[in-house]
Short mmCIF file of N, CA and C in Angstrom, two decimals:
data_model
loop_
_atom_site.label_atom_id
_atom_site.label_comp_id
_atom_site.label_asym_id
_atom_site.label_seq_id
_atom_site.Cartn_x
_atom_site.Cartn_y
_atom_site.Cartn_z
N UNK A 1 0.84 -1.18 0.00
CA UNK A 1 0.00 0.00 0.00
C UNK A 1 0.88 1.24 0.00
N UNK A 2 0.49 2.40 -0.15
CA UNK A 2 1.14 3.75 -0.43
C UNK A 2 -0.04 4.55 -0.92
N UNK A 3 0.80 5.79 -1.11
CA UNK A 3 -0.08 7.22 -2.02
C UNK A 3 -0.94 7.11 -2.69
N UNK A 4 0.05 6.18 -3.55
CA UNK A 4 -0.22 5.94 -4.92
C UNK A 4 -1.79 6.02 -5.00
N UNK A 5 -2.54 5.07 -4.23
CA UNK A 5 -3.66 4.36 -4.20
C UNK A 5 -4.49 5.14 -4.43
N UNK A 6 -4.28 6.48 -3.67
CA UNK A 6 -5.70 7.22 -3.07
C UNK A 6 -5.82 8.13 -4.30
N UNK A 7 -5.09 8.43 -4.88
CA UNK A 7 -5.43 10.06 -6.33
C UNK A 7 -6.64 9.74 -6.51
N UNK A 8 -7.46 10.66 -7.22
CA UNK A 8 -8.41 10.56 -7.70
C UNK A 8 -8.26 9.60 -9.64
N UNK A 9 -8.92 9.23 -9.97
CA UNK A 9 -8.61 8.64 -11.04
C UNK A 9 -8.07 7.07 -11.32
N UNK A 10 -7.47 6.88 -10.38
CA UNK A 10 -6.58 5.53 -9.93
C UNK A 10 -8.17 4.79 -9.60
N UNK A 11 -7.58 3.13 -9.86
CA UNK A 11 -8.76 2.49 -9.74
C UNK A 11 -9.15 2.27 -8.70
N UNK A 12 -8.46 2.73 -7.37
CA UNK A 12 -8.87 2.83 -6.14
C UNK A 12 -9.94 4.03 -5.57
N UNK A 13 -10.88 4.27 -5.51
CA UNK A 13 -11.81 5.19 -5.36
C UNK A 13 -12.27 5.36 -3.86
N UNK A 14 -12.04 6.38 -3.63
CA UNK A 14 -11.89 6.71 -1.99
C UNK A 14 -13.82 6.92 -1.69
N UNK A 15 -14.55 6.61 -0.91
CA UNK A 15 -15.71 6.59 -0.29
C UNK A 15 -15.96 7.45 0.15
N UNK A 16 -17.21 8.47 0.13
CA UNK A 16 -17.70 9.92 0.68
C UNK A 16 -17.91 9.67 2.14
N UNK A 17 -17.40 8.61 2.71
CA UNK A 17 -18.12 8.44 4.03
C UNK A 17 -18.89 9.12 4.53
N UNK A 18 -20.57 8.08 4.48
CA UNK A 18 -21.74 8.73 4.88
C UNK A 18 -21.86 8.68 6.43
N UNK A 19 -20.96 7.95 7.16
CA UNK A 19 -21.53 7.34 8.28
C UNK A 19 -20.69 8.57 9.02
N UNK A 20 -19.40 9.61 8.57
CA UNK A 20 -19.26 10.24 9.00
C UNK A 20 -19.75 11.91 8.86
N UNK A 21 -20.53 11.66 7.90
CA UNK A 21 -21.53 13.41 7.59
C UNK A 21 -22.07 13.75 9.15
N UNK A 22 -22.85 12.73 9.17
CA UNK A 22 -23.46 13.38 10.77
C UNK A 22 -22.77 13.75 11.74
N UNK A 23 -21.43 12.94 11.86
CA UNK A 23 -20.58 13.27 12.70
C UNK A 23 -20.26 14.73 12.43
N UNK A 24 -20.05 14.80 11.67
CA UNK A 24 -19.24 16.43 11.46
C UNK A 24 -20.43 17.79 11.20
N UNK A 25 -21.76 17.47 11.25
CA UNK A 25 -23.06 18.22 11.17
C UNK A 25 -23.06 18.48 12.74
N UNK A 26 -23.12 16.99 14.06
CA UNK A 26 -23.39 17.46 14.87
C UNK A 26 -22.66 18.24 15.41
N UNK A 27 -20.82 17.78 15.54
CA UNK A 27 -19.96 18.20 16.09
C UNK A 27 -19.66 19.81 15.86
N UNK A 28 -19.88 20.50 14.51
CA UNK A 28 -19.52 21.52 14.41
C UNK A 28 -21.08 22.53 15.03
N UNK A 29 -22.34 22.22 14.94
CA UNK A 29 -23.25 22.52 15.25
C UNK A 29 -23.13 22.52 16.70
N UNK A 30 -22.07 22.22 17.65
CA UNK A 30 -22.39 21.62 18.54
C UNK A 30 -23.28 21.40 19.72
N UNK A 31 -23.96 20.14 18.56
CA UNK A 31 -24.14 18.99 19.43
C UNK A 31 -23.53 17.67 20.06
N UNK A 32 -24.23 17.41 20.55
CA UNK A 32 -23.71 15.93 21.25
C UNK A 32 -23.48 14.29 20.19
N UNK A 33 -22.75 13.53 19.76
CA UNK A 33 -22.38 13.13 18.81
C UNK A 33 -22.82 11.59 19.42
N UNK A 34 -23.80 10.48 19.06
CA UNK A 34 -24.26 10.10 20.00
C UNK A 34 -23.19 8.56 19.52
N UNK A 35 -22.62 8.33 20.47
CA UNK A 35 -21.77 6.67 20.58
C UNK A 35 -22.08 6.25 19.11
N UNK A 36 -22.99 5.92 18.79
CA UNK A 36 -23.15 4.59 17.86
C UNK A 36 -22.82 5.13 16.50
N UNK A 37 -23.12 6.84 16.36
CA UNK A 37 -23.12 7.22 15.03
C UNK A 37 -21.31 7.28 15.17
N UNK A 38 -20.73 7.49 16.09
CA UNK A 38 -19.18 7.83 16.00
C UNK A 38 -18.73 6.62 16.01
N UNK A 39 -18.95 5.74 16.44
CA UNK A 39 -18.79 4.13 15.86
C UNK A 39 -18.99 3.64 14.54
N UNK A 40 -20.02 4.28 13.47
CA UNK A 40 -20.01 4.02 12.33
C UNK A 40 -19.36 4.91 11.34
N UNK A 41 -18.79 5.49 11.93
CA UNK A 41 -17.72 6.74 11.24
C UNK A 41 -16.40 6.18 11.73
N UNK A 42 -16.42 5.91 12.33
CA UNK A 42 -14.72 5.20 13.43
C UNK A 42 -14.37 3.83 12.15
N UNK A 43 -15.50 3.19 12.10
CA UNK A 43 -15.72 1.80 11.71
C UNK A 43 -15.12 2.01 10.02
N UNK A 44 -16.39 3.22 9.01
CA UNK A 44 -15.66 3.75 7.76
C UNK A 44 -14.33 3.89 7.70
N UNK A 45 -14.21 4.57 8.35
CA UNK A 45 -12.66 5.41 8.47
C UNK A 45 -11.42 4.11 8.56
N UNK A 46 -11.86 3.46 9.48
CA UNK A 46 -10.97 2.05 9.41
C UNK A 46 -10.56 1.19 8.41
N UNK A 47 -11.80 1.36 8.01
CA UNK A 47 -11.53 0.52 6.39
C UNK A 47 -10.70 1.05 5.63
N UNK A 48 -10.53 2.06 5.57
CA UNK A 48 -9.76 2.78 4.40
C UNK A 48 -8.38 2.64 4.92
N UNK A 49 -7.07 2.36 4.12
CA UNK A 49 -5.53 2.44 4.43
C UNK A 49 -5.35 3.69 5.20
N UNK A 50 -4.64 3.23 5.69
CA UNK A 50 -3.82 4.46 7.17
C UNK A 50 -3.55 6.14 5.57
N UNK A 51 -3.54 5.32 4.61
CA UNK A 51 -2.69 6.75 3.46
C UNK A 51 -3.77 7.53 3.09
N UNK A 52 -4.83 6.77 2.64
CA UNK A 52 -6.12 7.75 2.31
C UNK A 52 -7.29 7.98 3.17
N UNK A 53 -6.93 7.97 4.58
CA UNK A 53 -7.75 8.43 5.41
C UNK A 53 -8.21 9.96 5.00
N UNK A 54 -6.79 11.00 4.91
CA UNK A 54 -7.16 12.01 4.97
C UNK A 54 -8.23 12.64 3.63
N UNK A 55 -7.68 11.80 2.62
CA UNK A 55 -7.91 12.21 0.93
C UNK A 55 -9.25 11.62 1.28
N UNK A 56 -10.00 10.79 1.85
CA UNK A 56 -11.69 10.55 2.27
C UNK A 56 -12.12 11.85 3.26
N UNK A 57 -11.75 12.23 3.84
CA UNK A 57 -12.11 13.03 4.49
C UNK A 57 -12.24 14.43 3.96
N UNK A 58 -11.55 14.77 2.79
CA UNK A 58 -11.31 15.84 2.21
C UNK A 58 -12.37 15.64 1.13
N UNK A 59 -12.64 14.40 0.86
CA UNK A 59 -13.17 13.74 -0.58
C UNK A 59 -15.21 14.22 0.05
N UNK A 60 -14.69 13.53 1.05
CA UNK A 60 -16.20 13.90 2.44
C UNK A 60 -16.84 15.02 1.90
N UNK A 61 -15.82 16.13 3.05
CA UNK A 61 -15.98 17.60 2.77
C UNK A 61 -16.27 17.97 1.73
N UNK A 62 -15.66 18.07 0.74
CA UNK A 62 -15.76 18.45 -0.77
C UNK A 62 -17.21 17.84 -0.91
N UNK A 63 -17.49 17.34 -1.04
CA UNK A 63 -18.83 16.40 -1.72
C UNK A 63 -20.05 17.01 -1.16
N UNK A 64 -20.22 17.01 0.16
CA UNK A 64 -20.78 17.60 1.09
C UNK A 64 -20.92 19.33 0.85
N UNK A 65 -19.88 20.37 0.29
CA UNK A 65 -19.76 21.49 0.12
C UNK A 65 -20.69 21.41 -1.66
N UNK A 66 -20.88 20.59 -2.09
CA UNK A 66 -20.59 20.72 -3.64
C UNK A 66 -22.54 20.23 -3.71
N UNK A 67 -23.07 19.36 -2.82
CA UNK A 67 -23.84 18.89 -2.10
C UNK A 67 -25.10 20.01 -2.47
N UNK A 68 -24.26 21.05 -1.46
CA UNK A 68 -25.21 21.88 -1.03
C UNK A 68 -25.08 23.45 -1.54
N UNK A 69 -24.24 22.81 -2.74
CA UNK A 69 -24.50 24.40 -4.04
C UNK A 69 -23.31 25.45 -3.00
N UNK A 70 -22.71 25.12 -2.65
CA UNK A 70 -21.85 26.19 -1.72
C UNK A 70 -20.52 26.62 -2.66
N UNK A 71 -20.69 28.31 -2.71
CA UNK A 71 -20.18 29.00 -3.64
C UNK A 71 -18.57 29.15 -3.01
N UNK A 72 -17.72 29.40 -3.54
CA UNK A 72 -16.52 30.11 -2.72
C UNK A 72 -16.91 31.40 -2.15
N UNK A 73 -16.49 31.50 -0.79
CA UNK A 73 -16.26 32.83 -0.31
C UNK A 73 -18.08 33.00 0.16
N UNK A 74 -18.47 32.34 0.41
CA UNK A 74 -19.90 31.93 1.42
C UNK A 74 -19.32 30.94 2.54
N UNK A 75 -20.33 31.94 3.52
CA UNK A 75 -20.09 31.13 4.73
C UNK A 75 -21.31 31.08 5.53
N UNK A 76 -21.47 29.66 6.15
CA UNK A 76 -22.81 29.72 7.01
C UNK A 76 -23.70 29.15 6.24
N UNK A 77 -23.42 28.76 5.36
CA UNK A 77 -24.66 28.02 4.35
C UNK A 77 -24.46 26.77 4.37
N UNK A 78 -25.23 26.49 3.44
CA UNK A 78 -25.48 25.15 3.21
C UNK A 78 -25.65 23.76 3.76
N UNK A 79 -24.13 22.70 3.99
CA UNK A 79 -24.69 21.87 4.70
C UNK A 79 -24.41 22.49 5.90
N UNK A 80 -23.79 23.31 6.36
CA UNK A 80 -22.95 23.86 7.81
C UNK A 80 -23.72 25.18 8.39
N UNK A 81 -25.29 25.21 8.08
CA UNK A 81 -25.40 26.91 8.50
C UNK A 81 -25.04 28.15 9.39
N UNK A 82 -24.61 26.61 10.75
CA UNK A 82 -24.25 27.58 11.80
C UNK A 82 -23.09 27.47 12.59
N UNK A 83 -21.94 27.21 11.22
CA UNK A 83 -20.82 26.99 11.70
C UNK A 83 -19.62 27.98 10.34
N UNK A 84 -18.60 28.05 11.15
CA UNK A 84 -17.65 28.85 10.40
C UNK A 84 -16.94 27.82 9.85
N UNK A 85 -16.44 28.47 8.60
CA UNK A 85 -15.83 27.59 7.75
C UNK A 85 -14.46 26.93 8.25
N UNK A 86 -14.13 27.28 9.12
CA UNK A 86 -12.82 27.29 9.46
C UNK A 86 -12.86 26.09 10.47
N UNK A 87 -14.00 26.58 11.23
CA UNK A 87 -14.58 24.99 12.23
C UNK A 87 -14.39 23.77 11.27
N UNK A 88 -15.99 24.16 10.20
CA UNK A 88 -16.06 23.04 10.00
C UNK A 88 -14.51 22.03 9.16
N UNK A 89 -13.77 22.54 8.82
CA UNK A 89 -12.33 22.22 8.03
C UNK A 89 -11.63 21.47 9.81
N UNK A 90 -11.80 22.12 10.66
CA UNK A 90 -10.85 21.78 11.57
C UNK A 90 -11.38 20.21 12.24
N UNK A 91 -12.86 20.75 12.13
CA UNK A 91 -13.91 18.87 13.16
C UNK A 91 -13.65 18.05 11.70
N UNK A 92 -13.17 18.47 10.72
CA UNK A 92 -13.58 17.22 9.87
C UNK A 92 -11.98 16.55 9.69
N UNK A 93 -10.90 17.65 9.89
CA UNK A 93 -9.35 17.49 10.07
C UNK A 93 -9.05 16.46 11.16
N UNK A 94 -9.73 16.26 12.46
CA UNK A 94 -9.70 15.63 13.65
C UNK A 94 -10.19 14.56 13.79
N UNK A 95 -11.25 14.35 12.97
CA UNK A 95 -11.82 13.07 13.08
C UNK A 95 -10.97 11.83 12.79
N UNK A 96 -9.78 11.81 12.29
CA UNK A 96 -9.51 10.65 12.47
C UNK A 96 -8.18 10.60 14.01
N UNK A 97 -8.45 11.70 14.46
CA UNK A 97 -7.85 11.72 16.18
C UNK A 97 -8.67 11.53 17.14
N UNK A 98 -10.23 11.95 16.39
CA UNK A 98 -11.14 11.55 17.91
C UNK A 98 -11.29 9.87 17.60
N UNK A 99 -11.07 9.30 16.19
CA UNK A 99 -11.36 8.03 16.20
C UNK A 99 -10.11 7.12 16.65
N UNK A 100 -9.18 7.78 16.60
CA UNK A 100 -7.88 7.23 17.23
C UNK A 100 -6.90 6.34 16.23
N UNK A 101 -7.27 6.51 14.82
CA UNK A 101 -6.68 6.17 13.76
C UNK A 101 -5.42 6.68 13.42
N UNK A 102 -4.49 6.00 13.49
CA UNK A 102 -3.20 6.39 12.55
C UNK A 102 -3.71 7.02 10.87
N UNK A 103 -3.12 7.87 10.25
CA UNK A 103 -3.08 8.48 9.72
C UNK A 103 -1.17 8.76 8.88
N UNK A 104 -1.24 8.29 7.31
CA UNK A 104 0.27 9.06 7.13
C UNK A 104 0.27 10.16 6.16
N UNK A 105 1.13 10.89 6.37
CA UNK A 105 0.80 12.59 5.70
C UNK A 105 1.64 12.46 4.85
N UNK A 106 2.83 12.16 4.95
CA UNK A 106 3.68 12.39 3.49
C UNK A 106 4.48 10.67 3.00
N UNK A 107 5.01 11.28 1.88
CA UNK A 107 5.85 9.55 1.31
C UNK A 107 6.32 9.55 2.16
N UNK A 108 7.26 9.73 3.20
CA UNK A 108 8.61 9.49 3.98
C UNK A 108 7.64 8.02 5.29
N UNK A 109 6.44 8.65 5.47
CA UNK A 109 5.81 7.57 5.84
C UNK A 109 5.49 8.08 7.48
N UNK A 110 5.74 9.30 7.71
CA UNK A 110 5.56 10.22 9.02
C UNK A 110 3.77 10.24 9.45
N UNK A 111 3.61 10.21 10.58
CA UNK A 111 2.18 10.25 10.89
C UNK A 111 1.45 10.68 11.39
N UNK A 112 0.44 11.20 11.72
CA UNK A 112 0.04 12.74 12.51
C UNK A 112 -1.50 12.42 13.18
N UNK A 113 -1.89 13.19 13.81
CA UNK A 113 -3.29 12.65 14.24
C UNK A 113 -3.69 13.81 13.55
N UNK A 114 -3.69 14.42 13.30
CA UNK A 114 -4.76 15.50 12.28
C UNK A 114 -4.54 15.71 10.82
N UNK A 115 -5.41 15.54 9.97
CA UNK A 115 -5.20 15.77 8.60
C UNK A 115 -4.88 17.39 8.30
N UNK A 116 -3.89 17.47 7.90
CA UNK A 116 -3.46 18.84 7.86
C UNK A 116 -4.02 19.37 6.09
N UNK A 117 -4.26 18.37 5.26
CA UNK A 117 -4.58 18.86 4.16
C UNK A 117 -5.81 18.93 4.36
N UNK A 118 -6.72 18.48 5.35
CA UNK A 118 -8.00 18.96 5.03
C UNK A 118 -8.09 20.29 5.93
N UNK A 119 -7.48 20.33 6.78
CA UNK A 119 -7.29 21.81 7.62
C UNK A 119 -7.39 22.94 6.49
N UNK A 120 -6.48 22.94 5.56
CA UNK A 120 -6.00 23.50 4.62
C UNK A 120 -7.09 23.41 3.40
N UNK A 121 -8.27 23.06 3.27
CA UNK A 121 -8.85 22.89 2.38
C UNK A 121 -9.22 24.12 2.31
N UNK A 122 -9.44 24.30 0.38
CA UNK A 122 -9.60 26.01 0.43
C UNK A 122 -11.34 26.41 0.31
N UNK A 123 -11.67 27.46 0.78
CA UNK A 123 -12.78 28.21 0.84
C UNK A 123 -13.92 27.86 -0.57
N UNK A 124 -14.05 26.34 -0.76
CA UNK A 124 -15.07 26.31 -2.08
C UNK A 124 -16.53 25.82 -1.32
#
């Protein structure tokens, strides 16, 4: 396994993980995130190689932003109404630290508990 896997285009196709939308609706809304739904987001997330955790999570986001007609440079809409954009990038960056998943960020094979490229996801 490696990088390689996760690009878009490659016959490996990374999953919108549905089981983690709610997670990241309640958490940034915050609400209370109830056991079983963070178990079926924990559970997604597992499946996927330690390499494209983050590139699902970004893949998530994106889908979810694109979802709900959300323009660049709008904030407060769509799927997230009552959260800042910056939140929601950061609860969806973490989720694979509240799930307790290894995660690797670059080739060298280094590993981080927060997805820093989805931190970094830009304002679409």
């Amino acid at each position: 396994s490696g990088p390689w896997m996760c690009y878009p285009g490659q016959a490996f196709q990374v999953p919108a993980l549905p089981g983690c939308r709610p997670v990241l609706k309640l958490q940034c809304n915050g609400s209370k995130v109830p056991e079983a739904v963070l178990r079926d987001c924990c559970q997604q997330l597992a499946d996927i190689s330690e390499w494209c955790r983050c590139g699902a999570l970004y893949s998530m986001l994106d889908s979810m932003y694109k979802e709900h007609g959300v323009q660049e440079g709008q904030a407060g809409t769509g799927a997230f109404p009552h959260c800042r954009r910056e939140v929601v990038k950061l609860t969806a960056a973490s989720i694979t630290a509240v799930c307790k998943l290894p995660i690797v960020v670059d080739a060298s094979g280094d590993g981080a508990d927060v997805c820093k490229d989805v931190a970094a996801y830009p304002d679409a």
